[in-house]
Amino acid sequence: MMGGATMTKGLLATGLDAARRLGRSARRLATDRRGVAAIEVAFIAPVLLSLYFVTMEVSQGIEVNKKVGRVGSMVADLITQQQTISKSELDAILQIGGSILQPYNRSQPTIIVTAIQITDENSPKVVVAWSRKLQGGAASAGPTTATVPDTLKIRNTFLIRVQSNLAYKPVIAWTADQKKVLGLAAAFDGIAMSEEYFLRPRISTTIACSDC
């Protein structure tokens, strides 16, 4: 009987000692602050990176949108300074307009130049004299029809209309593979940016294209 009591006391003592050690370990763990910084970084770093990329995308998008407007104004300005023009000269001007968007190169602009003659009638009609288009980096013939705001539809006048369009692609939605992976990023792929300018010839009443 004495041996059984002694064994019971020993087990109790061992259990109490283990409980005290466990309590001391728990207190040390509760007061240990060495891992707090790492945990904070793990939570904050993704937020900071997201803010950085959003800021970068928004600023670049705004800059590219401004350049799309400059493309139209520059192309229209160069053409309206001419008295006559050729197809090769038009194509060169369109290529210069496309280069304004550099260093952005994730998508290519579409630039359309249309020479419009307003007929000399009581109810003036819009007639396309000639048109050229830059799309996908290649120049070709432009549309054969055009529209003009009523305020510019003045009989027996000549207009140069320049349309610049770009499907802006953010970095996060650049490639098809990324779109499949990111999912929601595809909703921001191909953001439409466009500008339209109407200018009148500066030197002559019309601008003829010899081989358009």
Coordinates of C-alpha atoms in Angstrom, one line a residue:
M1 CA 0.0 0.0 0.0
M2 CA 2.8 2.4 0.9
G3 CA 4.3 1.8 -2.6
G4 CA 1.1 2.6 -4.3
A5 CA 0.7 5.9 -2.4
T6 CA 4.3 6.9 -3.2
M7 CA 3.7 6.2 -6.9
T8 CA 0.5 8.3 -6.8
K9 CA 2.3 11.2 -5.2
G10 CA 5.1 10.9 -7.7
L11 CA 2.7 11.0 -10.6
L12 CA 0.9 14.0 -9.1
A13 CA 4.2 15.8 -8.6
T14 CA 5.2 15.0 -12.2
G15 CA 1.8 16.3 -13.5
L16 CA 2.0 19.5 -11.5
D17 CA 5.6 20.1 -12.7
A18 CA 4.5 19.6 -16.3
A19 CA 1.6 21.9 -15.8
R20 CA 3.9 24.6 -14.3
R21 CA 6.3 24.3 -17.2
L22 CA 3.4 24.5 -19.7
G23 CA 2.1 27.6 -17.9
R24 CA 5.5 29.3 -18.0
S25 CA 5.9 28.5 -21.7
A26 CA 2.4 29.9 -22.4
R27 CA 3.3 33.1 -20.5
R28 CA 6.5 33.5 -22.4
L29 CA 4.7 33.0 -25.7
A30 CA 2.1 35.5 -24.7
T31 CA 4.7 38.1 -23.9
D32 CA 7.1 37.3 -26.8
R33 CA 7.0 40.2 -29.3
R34 CA 9.8 39.1 -31.6
G35 CA 7.5 37.9 -34.4
V36 CA 5.1 40.9 -34.4
A37 CA 7.1 42.8 -37.0
A38 CA 7.2 39.9 -39.4
I39 CA 3.4 39.4 -39.1
E40 CA 2.8 43.1 -39.6
V41 CA 4.9 43.1 -42.8
A42 CA 3.1 40.0 -44.0
F43 CA -0.2 41.9 -43.7
I44 CA 0.9 45.3 -44.9
A45 CA 3.2 44.4 -47.8
P46 CA 0.5 43.2 -50.1
V47 CA -1.6 46.3 -49.5
L48 CA 1.4 48.6 -50.2
L49 CA 2.3 46.7 -53.3
S50 CA -1.3 46.9 -54.5
L51 CA -1.3 50.7 -53.9
Y52 CA 2.0 51.0 -55.8
F53 CA 0.8 49.1 -58.9
V54 CA -2.6 50.9 -58.9
T55 CA -0.8 54.3 -58.7
M56 CA 1.6 53.3 -61.5
E57 CA -1.3 52.1 -63.7
V58 CA -3.5 55.2 -63.1
S59 CA -0.6 57.6 -63.8
Q60 CA 0.5 55.8 -67.0
G61 CA -3.1 55.5 -68.2
I62 CA -3.6 59.3 -67.7
E63 CA -0.4 60.0 -69.6
V64 CA -1.3 57.7 -72.5
N65 CA -4.7 59.2 -72.7
K66 CA -3.1 62.7 -73.1
K67 CA -0.8 61.3 -75.8
V68 CA -3.8 60.0 -77.7
G69 CA -5.2 63.5 -77.8
R70 CA -1.8 64.8 -78.9
V71 CA -1.7 62.3 -81.7
G72 CA -4.8 63.7 -83.2
S73 CA -3.8 67.4 -82.8
M74 CA -0.3 66.8 -84.2
V75 CA -1.5 64.9 -87.3
A76 CA -4.2 67.4 -88.0
D77 CA -1.8 70.3 -87.6
L78 CA 0.8 68.9 -90.0
I79 CA -1.8 68.1 -92.7
T80 CA -3.6 71.4 -92.6
Q81 CA -0.3 73.2 -93.3
Q82 CA -0.1 71.6 -96.7
Q83 CA -1.6 72.9 -100.0
T84 CA -1.4 69.4 -101.6
I85 CA -0.4 66.1 -100.2
S86 CA 0.4 62.6 -101.4
K87 CA -0.5 59.1 -100.1
S88 CA 3.1 58.5 -99.0
E89 CA 3.3 61.8 -97.2
L90 CA 0.1 61.0 -95.4
D91 CA 1.3 57.6 -94.4
A92 CA 4.6 59.1 -93.0
I93 CA 2.6 61.6 -90.9
L94 CA 0.4 58.8 -89.6
Q95 CA 3.5 56.8 -88.6
I96 CA 4.9 59.9 -86.8
G97 CA 1.6 60.2 -85.0
G98 CA 1.7 56.6 -83.9
S99 CA 5.3 57.1 -82.5
I100 CA 4.0 59.7 -80.1
L101 CA 2.6 57.0 -77.9
Q102 CA 6.1 55.6 -77.1
P103 CA 7.3 54.1 -74.8
Y104 CA 3.8 52.7 -74.4
N105 CA 3.7 49.6 -76.8
R106 CA 1.2 47.1 -75.4
S107 CA -1.3 48.0 -78.1
Q108 CA -1.2 50.0 -81.3
P109 CA -3.3 53.0 -82.2
T110 CA -5.8 53.5 -85.0
I111 CA -5.5 56.9 -86.6
I112 CA -7.9 57.9 -89.4
V113 CA -7.5 61.1 -91.5
T114 CA -10.5 62.2 -93.5
A115 CA -10.7 65.1 -95.9
I116 CA -14.2 66.4 -96.0
Q117 CA -15.8 68.7 -98.5
I118 CA -19.0 70.5 -97.5
T119 CA -21.1 71.0 -100.7
D120 CA -22.2 74.4 -101.8
E121 CA -26.0 73.9 -101.4
N122 CA -28.8 75.2 -99.3
S123 CA -28.7 71.9 -97.5
P124 CA -25.0 71.2 -97.5
K125 CA -23.9 67.6 -97.8
V126 CA -20.8 65.9 -96.4
V127 CA -18.6 64.4 -99.1
V128 CA -15.3 62.5 -98.4
A129 CA -12.6 63.8 -100.7
W130 CA -10.0 61.3 -99.6
S131 CA -9.1 59.3 -96.4
R132 CA -6.2 57.3 -95.0
K133 CA -6.0 55.0 -92.0
L134 CA -3.2 53.6 -89.8
Q135 CA -4.2 50.4 -88.1
G136 CA -2.0 47.7 -86.6
G137 CA 1.1 49.7 -87.8
A138 CA 0.0 49.5 -91.5
A139 CA -1.5 52.3 -93.6
S140 CA -4.5 51.7 -95.9
A141 CA -7.4 53.5 -97.4
G142 CA -9.8 55.1 -94.9
P143 CA -13.6 55.2 -94.8
T144 CA -15.7 56.6 -97.6
T145 CA -18.3 58.3 -95.4
A146 CA -18.1 60.8 -92.6
T147 CA -20.2 62.8 -90.2
V148 CA -19.7 66.5 -89.2
P149 CA -21.2 68.4 -86.3
D150 CA -23.9 70.8 -87.4
T151 CA -21.9 73.7 -86.1
L152 CA -19.2 72.9 -88.7
K153 CA -21.5 72.0 -91.6
I154 CA -20.9 75.3 -93.4
R155 CA -21.5 75.3 -97.1
N156 CA -18.6 75.3 -99.5
T157 CA -16.0 74.6 -96.8
F158 CA -13.2 72.0 -96.4
L159 CA -12.3 70.2 -93.2
I160 CA -9.7 67.8 -92.1
R161 CA -10.9 65.3 -89.5
V162 CA -8.5 63.2 -87.5
Q163 CA -9.6 60.4 -85.2
S164 CA -7.2 58.7 -82.9
N165 CA -8.2 55.6 -81.0
L166 CA -6.4 53.2 -78.7
A167 CA -7.4 50.1 -76.7
Y168 CA -5.3 50.8 -73.6
K169 CA -4.0 47.6 -71.9
P170 CA -2.8 47.8 -68.3
V171 CA 0.3 45.8 -67.3
I172 CA -1.8 43.4 -65.2
A173 CA -3.9 42.4 -68.2
W174 CA -1.3 42.5 -70.9
T175 CA -1.3 39.0 -72.3
A176 CA -3.9 36.3 -72.9
D177 CA -2.3 34.0 -70.4
Q178 CA -2.4 36.6 -67.7
K179 CA -6.1 37.2 -68.4
K180 CA -6.8 33.5 -67.8
V181 CA -4.9 33.6 -64.6
L182 CA -6.0 36.9 -63.1
G183 CA -9.7 36.7 -64.2
L184 CA -10.9 40.1 -63.1
A185 CA -8.0 41.8 -64.8
A186 CA -9.6 41.0 -68.1
A187 CA -12.3 43.4 -67.3
F188 CA -9.7 46.2 -67.5
D189 CA -8.2 45.0 -70.8
G190 CA -8.7 47.2 -73.8
I191 CA -9.8 50.4 -72.1
A192 CA -11.1 52.6 -75.0
M193 CA -9.3 55.9 -75.4
S194 CA -10.2 58.2 -78.3
E195 CA -10.0 61.8 -79.6
E196 CA -11.4 63.6 -82.6
Y197 CA -10.2 66.9 -84.2
F198 CA -11.6 69.0 -87.0
L199 CA -9.3 71.6 -88.5
R200 CA -9.5 73.8 -91.6
P201 CA -6.7 74.2 -94.2
R202 CA -4.4 77.1 -93.2
I203 CA -2.8 78.0 -96.6
S204 CA -5.4 77.0 -99.2
T205 CA -9.1 76.5 -99.3
T206 CA -8.7 72.8 -99.9
I207 CA -6.0 70.1 -99.6
A208 CA -5.9 67.8 -102.6
C209 CA -4.3 64.3 -102.4
S210 CA -2.8 63.4 -105.8
D211 CA -2.9 59.6 -105.4
C212 CA -5.3 58.8 -102.6

